[in-house]
Coordinates of C-alpha atoms in Angstrom, one line a residue:
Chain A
X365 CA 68.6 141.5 130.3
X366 CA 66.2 138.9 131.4
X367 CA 67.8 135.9 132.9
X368 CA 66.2 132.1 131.7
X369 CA 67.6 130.6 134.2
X370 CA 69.2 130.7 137.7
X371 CA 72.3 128.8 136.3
X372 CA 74.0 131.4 134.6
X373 CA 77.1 133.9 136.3
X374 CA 77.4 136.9 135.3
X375 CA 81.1 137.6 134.7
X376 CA 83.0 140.7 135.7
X377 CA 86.3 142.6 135.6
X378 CA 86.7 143.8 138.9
X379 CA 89.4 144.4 140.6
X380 CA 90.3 142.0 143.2
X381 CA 90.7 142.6 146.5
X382 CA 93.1 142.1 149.2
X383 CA 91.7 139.3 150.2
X384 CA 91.6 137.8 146.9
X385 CA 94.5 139.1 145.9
X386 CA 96.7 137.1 148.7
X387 CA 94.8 133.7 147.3
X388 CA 95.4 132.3 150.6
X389 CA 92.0 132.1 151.9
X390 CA 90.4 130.6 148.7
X391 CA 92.8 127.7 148.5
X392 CA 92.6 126.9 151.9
X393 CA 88.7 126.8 151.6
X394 CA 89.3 124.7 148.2
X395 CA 91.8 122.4 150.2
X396 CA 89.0 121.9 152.9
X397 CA 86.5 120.7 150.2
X398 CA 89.0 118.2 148.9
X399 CA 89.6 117.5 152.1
X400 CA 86.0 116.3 153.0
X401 CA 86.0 114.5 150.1
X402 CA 88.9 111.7 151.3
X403 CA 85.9 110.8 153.4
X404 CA 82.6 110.4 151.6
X405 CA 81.5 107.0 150.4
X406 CA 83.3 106.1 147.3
X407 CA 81.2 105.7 143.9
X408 CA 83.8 103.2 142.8
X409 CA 82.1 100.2 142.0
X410 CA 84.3 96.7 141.7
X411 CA 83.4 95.6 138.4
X412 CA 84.4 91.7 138.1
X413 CA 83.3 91.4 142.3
X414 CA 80.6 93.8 142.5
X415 CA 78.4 93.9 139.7
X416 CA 75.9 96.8 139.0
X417 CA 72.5 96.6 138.7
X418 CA 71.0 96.8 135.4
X419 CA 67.6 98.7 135.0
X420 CA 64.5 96.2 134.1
X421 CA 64.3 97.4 130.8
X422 CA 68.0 97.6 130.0
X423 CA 69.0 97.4 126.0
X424 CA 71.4 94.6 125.9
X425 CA 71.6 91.7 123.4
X426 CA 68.8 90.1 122.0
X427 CA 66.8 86.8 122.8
X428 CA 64.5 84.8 120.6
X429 CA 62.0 84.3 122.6
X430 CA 59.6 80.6 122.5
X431 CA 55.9 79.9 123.8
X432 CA 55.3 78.1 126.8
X433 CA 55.4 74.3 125.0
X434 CA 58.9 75.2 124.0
X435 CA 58.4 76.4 120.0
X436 CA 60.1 78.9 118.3
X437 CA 57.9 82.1 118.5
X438 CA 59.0 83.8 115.7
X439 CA 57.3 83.3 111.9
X440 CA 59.8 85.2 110.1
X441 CA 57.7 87.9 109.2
X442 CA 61.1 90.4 108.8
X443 CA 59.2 93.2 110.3
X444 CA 62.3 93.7 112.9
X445 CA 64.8 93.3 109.6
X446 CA 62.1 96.5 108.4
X447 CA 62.1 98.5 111.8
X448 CA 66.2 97.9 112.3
X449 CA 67.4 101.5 111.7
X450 CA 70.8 100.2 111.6
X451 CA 69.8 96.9 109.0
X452 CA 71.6 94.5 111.6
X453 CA 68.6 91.7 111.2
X454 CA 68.6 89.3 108.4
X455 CA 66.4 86.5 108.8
X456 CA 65.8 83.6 105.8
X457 CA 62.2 81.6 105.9
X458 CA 61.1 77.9 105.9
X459 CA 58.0 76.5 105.7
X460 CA 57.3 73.8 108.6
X461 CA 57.0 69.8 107.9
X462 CA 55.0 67.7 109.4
X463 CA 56.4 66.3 112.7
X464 CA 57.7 69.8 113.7
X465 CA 55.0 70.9 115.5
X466 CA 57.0 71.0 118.5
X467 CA 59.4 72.9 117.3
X468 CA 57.7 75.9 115.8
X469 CA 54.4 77.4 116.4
X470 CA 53.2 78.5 113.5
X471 CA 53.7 77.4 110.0
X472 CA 56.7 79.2 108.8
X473 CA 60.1 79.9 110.8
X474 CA 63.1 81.1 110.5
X475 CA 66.0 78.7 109.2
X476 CA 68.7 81.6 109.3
X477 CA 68.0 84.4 112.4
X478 CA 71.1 86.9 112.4
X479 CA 71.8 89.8 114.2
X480 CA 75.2 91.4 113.1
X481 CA 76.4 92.7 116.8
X482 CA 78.6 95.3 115.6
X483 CA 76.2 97.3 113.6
X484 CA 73.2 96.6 116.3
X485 CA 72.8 99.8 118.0
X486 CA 70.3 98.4 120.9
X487 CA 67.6 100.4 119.9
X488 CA 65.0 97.9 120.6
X489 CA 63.0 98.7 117.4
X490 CA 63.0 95.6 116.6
X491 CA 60.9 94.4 120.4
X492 CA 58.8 97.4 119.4
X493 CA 57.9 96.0 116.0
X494 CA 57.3 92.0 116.7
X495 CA 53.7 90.8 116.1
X496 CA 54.3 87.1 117.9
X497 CA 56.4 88.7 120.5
X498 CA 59.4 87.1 119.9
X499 CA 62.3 89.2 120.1
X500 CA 63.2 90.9 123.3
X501 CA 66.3 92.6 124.6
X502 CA 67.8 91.7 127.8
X503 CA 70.4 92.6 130.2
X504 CA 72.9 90.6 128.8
X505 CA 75.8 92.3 127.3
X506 CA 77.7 91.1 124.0
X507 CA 81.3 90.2 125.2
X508 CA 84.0 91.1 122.7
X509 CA 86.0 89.3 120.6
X510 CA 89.0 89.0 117.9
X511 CA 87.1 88.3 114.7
X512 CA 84.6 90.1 113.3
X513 CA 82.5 87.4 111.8
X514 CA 82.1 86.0 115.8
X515 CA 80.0 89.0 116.0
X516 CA 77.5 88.0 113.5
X517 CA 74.7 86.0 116.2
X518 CA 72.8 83.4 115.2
X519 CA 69.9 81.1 116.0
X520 CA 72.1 79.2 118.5
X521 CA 73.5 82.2 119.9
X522 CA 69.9 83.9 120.4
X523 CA 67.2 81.2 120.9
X524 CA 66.1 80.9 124.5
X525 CA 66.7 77.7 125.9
X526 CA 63.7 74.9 126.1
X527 CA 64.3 73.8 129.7
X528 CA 62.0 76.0 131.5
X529 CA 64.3 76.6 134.5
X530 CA 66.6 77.9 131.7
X531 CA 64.4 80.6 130.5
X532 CA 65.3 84.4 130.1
X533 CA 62.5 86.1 131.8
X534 CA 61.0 89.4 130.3
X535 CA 58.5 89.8 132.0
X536 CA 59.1 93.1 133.4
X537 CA 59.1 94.2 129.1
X538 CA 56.5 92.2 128.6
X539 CA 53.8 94.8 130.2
X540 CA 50.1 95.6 129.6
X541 CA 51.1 99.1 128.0
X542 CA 53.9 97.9 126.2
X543 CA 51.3 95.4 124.2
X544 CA 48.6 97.8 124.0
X545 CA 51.5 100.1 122.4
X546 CA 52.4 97.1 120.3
X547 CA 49.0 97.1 119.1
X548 CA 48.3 101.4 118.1
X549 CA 47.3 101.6 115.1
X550 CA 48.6 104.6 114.1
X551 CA 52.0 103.8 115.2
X552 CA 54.7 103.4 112.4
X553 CA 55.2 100.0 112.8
X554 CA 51.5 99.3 112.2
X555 CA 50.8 101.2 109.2
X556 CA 50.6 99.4 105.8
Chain B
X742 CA 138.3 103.9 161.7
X743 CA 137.0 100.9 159.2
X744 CA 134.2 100.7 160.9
X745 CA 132.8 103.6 160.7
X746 CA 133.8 103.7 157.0
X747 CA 132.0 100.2 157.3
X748 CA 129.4 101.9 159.4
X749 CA 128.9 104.6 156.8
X750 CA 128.3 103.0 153.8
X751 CA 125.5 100.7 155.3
X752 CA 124.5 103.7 156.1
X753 CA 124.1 105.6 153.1
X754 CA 123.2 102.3 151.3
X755 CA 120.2 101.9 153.8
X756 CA 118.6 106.1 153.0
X757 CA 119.2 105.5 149.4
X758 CA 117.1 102.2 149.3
X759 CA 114.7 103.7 152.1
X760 CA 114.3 106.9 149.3
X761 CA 113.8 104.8 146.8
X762 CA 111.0 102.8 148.3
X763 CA 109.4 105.8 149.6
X764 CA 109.6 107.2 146.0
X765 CA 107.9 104.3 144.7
X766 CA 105.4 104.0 147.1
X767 CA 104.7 107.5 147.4
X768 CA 103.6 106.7 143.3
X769 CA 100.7 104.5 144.6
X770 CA 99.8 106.7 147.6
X771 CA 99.4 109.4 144.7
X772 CA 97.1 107.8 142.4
X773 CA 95.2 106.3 145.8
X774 CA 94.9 110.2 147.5
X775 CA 94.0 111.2 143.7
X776 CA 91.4 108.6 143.8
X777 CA 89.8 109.4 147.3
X778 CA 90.0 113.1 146.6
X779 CA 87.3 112.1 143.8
X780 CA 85.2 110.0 145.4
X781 CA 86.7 106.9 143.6
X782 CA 89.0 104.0 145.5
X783 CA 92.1 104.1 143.2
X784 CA 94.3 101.1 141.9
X785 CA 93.1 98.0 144.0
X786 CA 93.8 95.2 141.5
X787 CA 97.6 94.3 141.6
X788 CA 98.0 92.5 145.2
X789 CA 95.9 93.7 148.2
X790 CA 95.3 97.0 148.5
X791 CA 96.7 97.6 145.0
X792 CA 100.6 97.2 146.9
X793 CA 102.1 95.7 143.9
X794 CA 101.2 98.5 141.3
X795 CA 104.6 100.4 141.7
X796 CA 105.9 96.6 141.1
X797 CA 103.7 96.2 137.8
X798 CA 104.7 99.9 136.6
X799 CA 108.1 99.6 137.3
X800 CA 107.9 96.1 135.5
X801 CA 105.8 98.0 132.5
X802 CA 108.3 100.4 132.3
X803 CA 111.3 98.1 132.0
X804 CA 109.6 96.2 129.4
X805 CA 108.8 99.0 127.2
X806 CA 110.1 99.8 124.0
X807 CA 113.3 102.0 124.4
X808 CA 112.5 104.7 121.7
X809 CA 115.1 107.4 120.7
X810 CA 114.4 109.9 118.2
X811 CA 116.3 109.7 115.0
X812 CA 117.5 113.5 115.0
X813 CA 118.2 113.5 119.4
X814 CA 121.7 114.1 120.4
X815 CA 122.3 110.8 121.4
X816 CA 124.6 111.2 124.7
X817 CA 122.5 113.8 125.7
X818 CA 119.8 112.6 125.0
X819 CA 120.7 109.9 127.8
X820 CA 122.8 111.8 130.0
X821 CA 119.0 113.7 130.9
X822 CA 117.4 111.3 133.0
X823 CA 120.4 109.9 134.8
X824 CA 121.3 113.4 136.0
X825 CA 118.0 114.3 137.3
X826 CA 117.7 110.5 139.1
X827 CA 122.0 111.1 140.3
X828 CA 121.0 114.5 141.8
X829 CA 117.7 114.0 143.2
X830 CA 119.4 111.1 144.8
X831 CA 122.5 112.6 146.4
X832 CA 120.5 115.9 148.2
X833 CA 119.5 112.8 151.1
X834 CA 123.8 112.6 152.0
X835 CA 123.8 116.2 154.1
X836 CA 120.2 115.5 156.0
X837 CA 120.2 114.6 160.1
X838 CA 118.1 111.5 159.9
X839 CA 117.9 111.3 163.9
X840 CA 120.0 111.8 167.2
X841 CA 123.3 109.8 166.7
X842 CA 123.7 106.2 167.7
X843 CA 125.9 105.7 170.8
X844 CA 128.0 101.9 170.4
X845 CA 130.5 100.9 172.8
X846 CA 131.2 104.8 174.0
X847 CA 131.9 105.7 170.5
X848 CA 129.2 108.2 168.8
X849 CA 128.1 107.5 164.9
X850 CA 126.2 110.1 163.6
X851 CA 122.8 109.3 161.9
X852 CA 123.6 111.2 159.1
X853 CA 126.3 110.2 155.5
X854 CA 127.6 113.5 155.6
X855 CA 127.8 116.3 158.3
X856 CA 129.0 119.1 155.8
X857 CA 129.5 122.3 157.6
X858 CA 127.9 123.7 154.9
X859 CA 124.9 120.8 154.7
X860 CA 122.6 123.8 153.1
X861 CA 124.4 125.2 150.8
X862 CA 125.5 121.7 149.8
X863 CA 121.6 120.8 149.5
X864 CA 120.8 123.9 147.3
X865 CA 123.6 123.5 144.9
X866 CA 123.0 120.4 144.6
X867 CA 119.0 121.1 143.8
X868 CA 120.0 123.5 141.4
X869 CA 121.9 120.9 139.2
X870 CA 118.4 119.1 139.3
X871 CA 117.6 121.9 136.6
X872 CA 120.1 120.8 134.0
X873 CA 118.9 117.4 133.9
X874 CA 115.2 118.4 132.8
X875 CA 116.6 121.2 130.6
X876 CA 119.4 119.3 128.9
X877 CA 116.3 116.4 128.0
X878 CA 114.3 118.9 127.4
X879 CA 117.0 120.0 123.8
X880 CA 118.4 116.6 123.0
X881 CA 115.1 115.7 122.2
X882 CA 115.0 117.9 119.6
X883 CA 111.2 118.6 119.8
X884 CA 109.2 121.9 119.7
X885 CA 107.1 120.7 122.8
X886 CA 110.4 119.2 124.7
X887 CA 111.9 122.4 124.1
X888 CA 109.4 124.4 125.7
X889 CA 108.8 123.0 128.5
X890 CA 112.7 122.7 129.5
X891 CA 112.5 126.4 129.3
X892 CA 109.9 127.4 131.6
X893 CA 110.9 124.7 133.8
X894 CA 114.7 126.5 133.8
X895 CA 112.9 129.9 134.3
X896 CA 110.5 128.7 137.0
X897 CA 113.1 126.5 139.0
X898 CA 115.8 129.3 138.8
X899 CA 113.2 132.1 139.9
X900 CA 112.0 130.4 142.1
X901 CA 115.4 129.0 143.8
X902 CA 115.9 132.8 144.3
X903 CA 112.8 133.5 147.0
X904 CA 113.5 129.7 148.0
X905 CA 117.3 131.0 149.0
X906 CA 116.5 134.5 150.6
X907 CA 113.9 132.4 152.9
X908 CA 116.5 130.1 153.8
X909 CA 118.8 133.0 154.8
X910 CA 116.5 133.9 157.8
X911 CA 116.8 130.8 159.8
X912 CA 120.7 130.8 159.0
X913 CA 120.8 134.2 160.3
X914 CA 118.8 132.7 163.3
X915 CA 120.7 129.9 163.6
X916 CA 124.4 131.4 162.6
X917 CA 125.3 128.0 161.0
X918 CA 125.0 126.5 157.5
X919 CA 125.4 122.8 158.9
X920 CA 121.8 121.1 159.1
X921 CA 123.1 119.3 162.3
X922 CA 123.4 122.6 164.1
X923 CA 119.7 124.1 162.8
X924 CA 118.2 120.5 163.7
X925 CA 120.3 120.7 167.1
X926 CA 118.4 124.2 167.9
X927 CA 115.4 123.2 167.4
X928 CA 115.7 121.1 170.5
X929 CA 112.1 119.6 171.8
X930 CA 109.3 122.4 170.6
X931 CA 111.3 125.2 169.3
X932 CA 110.9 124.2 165.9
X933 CA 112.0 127.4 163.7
X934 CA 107.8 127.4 162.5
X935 CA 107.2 129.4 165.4
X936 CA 109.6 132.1 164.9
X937 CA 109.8 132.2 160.8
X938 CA 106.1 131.2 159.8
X939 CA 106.6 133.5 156.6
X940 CA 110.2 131.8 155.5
X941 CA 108.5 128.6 156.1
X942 CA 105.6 129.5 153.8
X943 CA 107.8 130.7 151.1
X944 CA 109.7 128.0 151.3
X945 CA 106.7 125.9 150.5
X946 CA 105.3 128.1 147.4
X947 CA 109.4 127.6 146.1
X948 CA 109.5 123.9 147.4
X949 CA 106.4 123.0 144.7
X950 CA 107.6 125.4 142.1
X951 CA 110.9 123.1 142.4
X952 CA 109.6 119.9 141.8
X953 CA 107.9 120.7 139.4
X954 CA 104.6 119.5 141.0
X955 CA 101.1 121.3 140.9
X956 CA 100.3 124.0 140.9
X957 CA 103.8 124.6 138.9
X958 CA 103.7 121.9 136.8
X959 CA 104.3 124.3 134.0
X960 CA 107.8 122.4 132.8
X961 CA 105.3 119.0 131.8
X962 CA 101.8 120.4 131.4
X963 CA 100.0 117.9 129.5
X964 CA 97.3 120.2 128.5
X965 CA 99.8 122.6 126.2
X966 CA 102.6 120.9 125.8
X967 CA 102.0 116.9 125.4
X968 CA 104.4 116.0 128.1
X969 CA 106.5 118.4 128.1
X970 CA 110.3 118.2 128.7
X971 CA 109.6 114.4 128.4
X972 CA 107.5 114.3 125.3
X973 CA 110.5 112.1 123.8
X974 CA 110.9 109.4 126.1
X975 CA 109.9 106.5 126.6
X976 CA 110.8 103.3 129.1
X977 CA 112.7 103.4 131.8
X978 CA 114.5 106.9 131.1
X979 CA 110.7 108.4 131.4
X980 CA 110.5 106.1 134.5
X981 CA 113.2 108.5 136.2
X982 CA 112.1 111.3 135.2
X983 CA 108.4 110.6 136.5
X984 CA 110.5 108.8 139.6
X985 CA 112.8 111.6 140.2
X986 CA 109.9 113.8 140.5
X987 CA 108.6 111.2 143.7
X988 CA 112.1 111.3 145.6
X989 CA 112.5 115.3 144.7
X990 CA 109.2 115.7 146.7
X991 CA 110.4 113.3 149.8
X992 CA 113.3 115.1 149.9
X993 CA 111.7 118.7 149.9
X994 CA 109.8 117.1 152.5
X995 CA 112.6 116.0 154.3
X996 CA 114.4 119.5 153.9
X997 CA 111.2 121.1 155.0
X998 CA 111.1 119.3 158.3
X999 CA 114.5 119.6 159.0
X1000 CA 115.1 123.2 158.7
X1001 CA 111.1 124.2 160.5
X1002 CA 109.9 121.2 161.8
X1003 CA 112.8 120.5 164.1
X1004 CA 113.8 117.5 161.8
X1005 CA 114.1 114.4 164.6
X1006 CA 113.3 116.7 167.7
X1007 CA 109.6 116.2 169.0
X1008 CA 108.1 117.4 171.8
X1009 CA 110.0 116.1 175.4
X1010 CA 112.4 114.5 173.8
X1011 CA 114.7 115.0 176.8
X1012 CA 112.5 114.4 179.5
X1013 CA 111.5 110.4 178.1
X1014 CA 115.1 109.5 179.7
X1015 CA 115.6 107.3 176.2
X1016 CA 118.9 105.6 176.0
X1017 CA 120.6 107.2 172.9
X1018 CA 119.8 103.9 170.8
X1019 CA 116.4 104.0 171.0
X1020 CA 116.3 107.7 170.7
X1021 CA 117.8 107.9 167.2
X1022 CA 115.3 105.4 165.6
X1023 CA 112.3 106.8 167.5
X1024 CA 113.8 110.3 165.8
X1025 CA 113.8 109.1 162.8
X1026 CA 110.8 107.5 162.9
X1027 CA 109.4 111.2 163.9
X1028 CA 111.5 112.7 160.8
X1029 CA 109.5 110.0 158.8
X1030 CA 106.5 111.1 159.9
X1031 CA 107.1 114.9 159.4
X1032 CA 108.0 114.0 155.7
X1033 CA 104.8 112.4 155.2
X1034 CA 102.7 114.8 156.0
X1035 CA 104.4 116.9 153.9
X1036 CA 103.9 114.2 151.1
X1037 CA 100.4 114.4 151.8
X1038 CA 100.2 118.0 151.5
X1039 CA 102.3 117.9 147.9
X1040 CA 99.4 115.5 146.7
X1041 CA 96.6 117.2 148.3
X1042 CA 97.3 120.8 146.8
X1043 CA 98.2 118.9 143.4
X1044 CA 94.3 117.4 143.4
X1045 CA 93.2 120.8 144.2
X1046 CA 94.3 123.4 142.8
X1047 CA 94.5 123.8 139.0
X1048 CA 97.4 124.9 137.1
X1049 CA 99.0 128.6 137.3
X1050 CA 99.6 130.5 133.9
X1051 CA 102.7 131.0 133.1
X1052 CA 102.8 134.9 133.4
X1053 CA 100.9 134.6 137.2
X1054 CA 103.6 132.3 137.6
X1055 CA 106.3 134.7 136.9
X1056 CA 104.5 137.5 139.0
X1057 CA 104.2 135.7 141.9
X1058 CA 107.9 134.4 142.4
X1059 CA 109.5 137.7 141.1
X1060 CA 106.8 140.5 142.5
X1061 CA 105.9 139.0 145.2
X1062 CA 107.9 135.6 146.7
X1063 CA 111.6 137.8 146.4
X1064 CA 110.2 141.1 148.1
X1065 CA 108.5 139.2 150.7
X1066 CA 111.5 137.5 151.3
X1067 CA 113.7 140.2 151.8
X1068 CA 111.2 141.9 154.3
X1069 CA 111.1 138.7 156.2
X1070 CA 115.1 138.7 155.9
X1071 CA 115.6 142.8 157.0
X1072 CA 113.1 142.4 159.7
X1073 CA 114.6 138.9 161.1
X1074 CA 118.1 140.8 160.8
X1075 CA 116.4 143.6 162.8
X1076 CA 115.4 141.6 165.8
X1077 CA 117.9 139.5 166.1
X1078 CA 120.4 143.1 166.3
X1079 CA 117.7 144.6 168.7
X1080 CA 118.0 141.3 170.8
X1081 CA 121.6 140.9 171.5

């Protein structure tokens, strides 16, 4: 029978001999193996001391990105809310006054920005899908809690800081190709 | 005369609190060996080096909800546990722990009890061991509990049978039952692993089979039978069961190294020109040492091998342990006739 792949045994009945038989030899060699093992560097890493590193693009929880001047990025458009395959994203609109032209960049915001933690699945659809690039996810995990309703993250649990020592770089997400993907046309998140 | 009765009770206070501590350590040293077998560091939170973990578990256990099932037989259901901790306690009375100490002229023995029948003593005493696991094993009253105190009766009295006929070559070799006097031959190097290499390798097989331990960790065997003869219990009685288990294995350990390790002899022991003082505690520091190698070994076949089935199990204590036993006996008999 032709073979895929070098992985496979191929299982027999045979009898076993003496050698086998008497088991001795094998688990000696096994103990051996273990043996050498009471040696070799330990994978063990010390969480709470030692810290792992996260890969750039690491799936944790979400930030809210603003410009450079310090305004809110996002316009509410709800294209994440569309893209979330999990519907964690809801997200309720206001129209900007005058005098908060610091605040927001373009003419409508979001009031109400809410990611429900529990049923976010870190996809990143919804980084995929922003127009203004607004949303991003970071390396930051979501700590656990008692209550459910603690789960449910806000604006003042997402929004980047305005002090621009305090920002959460993306930069490493934030790459040519990952705008020019932004940007295919026939890409789902593009079509009408 | 008082005080050596004085002299004796410190004495056997001091090896039961010295078993016990080894047993509880012995608990960490596992789950660390278990831990560097795989490449991982084992429990390191709980003090440096993780040394207060047997603390914290024996504190867990204490603490934990004391759980009986409705339909148990209640004083059996207790009287389990405290006979497998009682007996795995009192094999350590018959066992040489070094040379004897020599105060004011008058010789104390480093040892609670020279029986003149110190092996006999340790295996009937072993064999009790069973009942404790068996008679938890039915008060529980569980399908699972049930099982596993049988094959742990069938495996521990099948195996005490090879275990036995192995022990019979060295006493043929020896000519005494007292421990004292098979220690005493063994003076310096001529440990009995030289001249019974097969007794000593039964022995081993029977001495894992015994405690229960991997690779004949039938009696619990998580994967079949939950836990076993201990599915039932909870707290501090499962504490001694899962502790018993420790001080079975340091005393195995112990009994190993008396009977083919020369116990306390090592190596120019006479020709160091030790006062006697000195000599017993540096013996017993070599008798601690034999045992935990023997520890070590316990742990490092348990992370190695996987579990037997129970029918290989059977075949290799009846077919081939007891037969290999009786040659080693009939041709130990042989040369010892041929000799005189």
């Amino acid at each position: 029978m032709q073979r895929i792949s070098n992985k496979s045994i191929i299982v027999s009945d045979k009898t076993m001999s003496f050698r086998e038989k008497i088991y001795l030899p094998a688990i000696i060699s096994g103990m051996i193996i273990t043996f050498s093992h009471l040696f070799r560097k330990k994978t063990t890493i010390r969480y709470p001391e030692v810290k792992r590193e996260f890969s750039a693009i690491y799936r944790g929880r979400q930030v809210l990105k603003r410009d450079d001047e310090g305004r809110e990025r996002c316009t509410a458009c709800g294209l994440c809310a569309v893209a979330c395959p999990a519907e964690a994203i809801t997200m309720m609109a206001a129209e900007r006054k005058t005098g908060e032209e610091n605040s927001y960049r373009e003419e409508k915001y979001a009031a109400v920005y809410e990611i429900n933690m529990l049923r976010c699945i870190f996809c990143g659809f919804c980084e995929e899908a922003c127009p203004k690039e607004a949303i991003f996810l970071t390396e930051k995990l979501v700590f656990s809690d008692y209550e459910r309703g603690n789960f449910i993250y806000g604006k003042q649990d997402l929004l980047e800081p305005v002090d621009p020592q305090n920002r959460i770089d993306v930069s490493k997400r934030e790459t040519p190709e990952m705008l020019a993907f932004k940007q295919e046309i026939n890409l789902r998140h593009n079509k009408k | 005369m008082t005080i050596y009765i004085i002299y004796k009770t410190i004495l056997a206070s001091v090896i039961l609190i010295i078993s016990l501590l080894v047993a509880m350590y012995s608990t960490l040293i596992e789950r660390k060996m278990a831990g560097f077998f795989q490449d991982r560091l084992g429990p390191d939170r709980a003090g440096p080096w993780g040394l207060f973990q047997p603390l914290a578990d024996g504190i867990k256990l204490f603490f934990k909800e004391e759980f009986m099932p409705n339909t148990a037989d209640k004083f059996l259901y207790i009287l389990g546990p405290s006979l497998t901790m009682l007996v795995a306690l009192l094999t350590s009375a018959a066992i040489p722990w070094g040379p004897s100490f020599l105060i004011n002229g008058k010789e104390y023995p480093f040892q609670v009890a020279d029986i003149n029948i110190g092996i006999l003593y340790v295996f009937a005493i072993v064999s009790i061991g069973v009942y404790g696991i068996m008679i938890g094993g039915w008060a529980s009253n569980n399908k699972y509990s049930l099982l596993g105190a049988i094959r742990a009766s069938s495996q521990m009295i099948s195996y005490e049978l090879a275990m036995s006929l192995a022990i019979i070559s060295i006493v043929m070799m020896t000519g005494s039952l007292s421990l004292n006097d098979i220690v005493a031959q063994q003076k310096g190097f001529h440990w009995n692993i030289w001249y019974q290499p097969l007794a000593f390798l039964i022995f081993l097989i029977c001495a894992f089979a015994e405690t229960n331990r991997s690779p004949f960790d039938l009696p619990e065997c998580e994967t079949e039978l939950v836990g076993g003869y201990h599915t039932e219990y909870s707290s501090m009685k499962l504490g001694f069961y899962l502790f018993a288990e420790y001080i079975n294995m340091f005393i195995s350990g112990a009994v190993m190294a008396t009977l083919f390790f020369g116990g306390y002899n090592f190596p120019f022991i006479d020709q160091l020109g030790l006062s006697p003082n000195i000599l017993a505690i540096a013996g017993f520091f070599i008798l601690m040492t034999k045992i935990t190698f023997f520890g070590f070994v316990f742990m490092w076949v348990r992370w190695t091998l996987p579990r037997f089935r129970y029918d290989q199990l059977m075949r290799l204590g009846w077919k081939t342990l007891i037969p290999l036993a009786i040659l080693n006996m009939v041709v130990t008999g042989v040369v010892i006739l041929l000799n005189k």
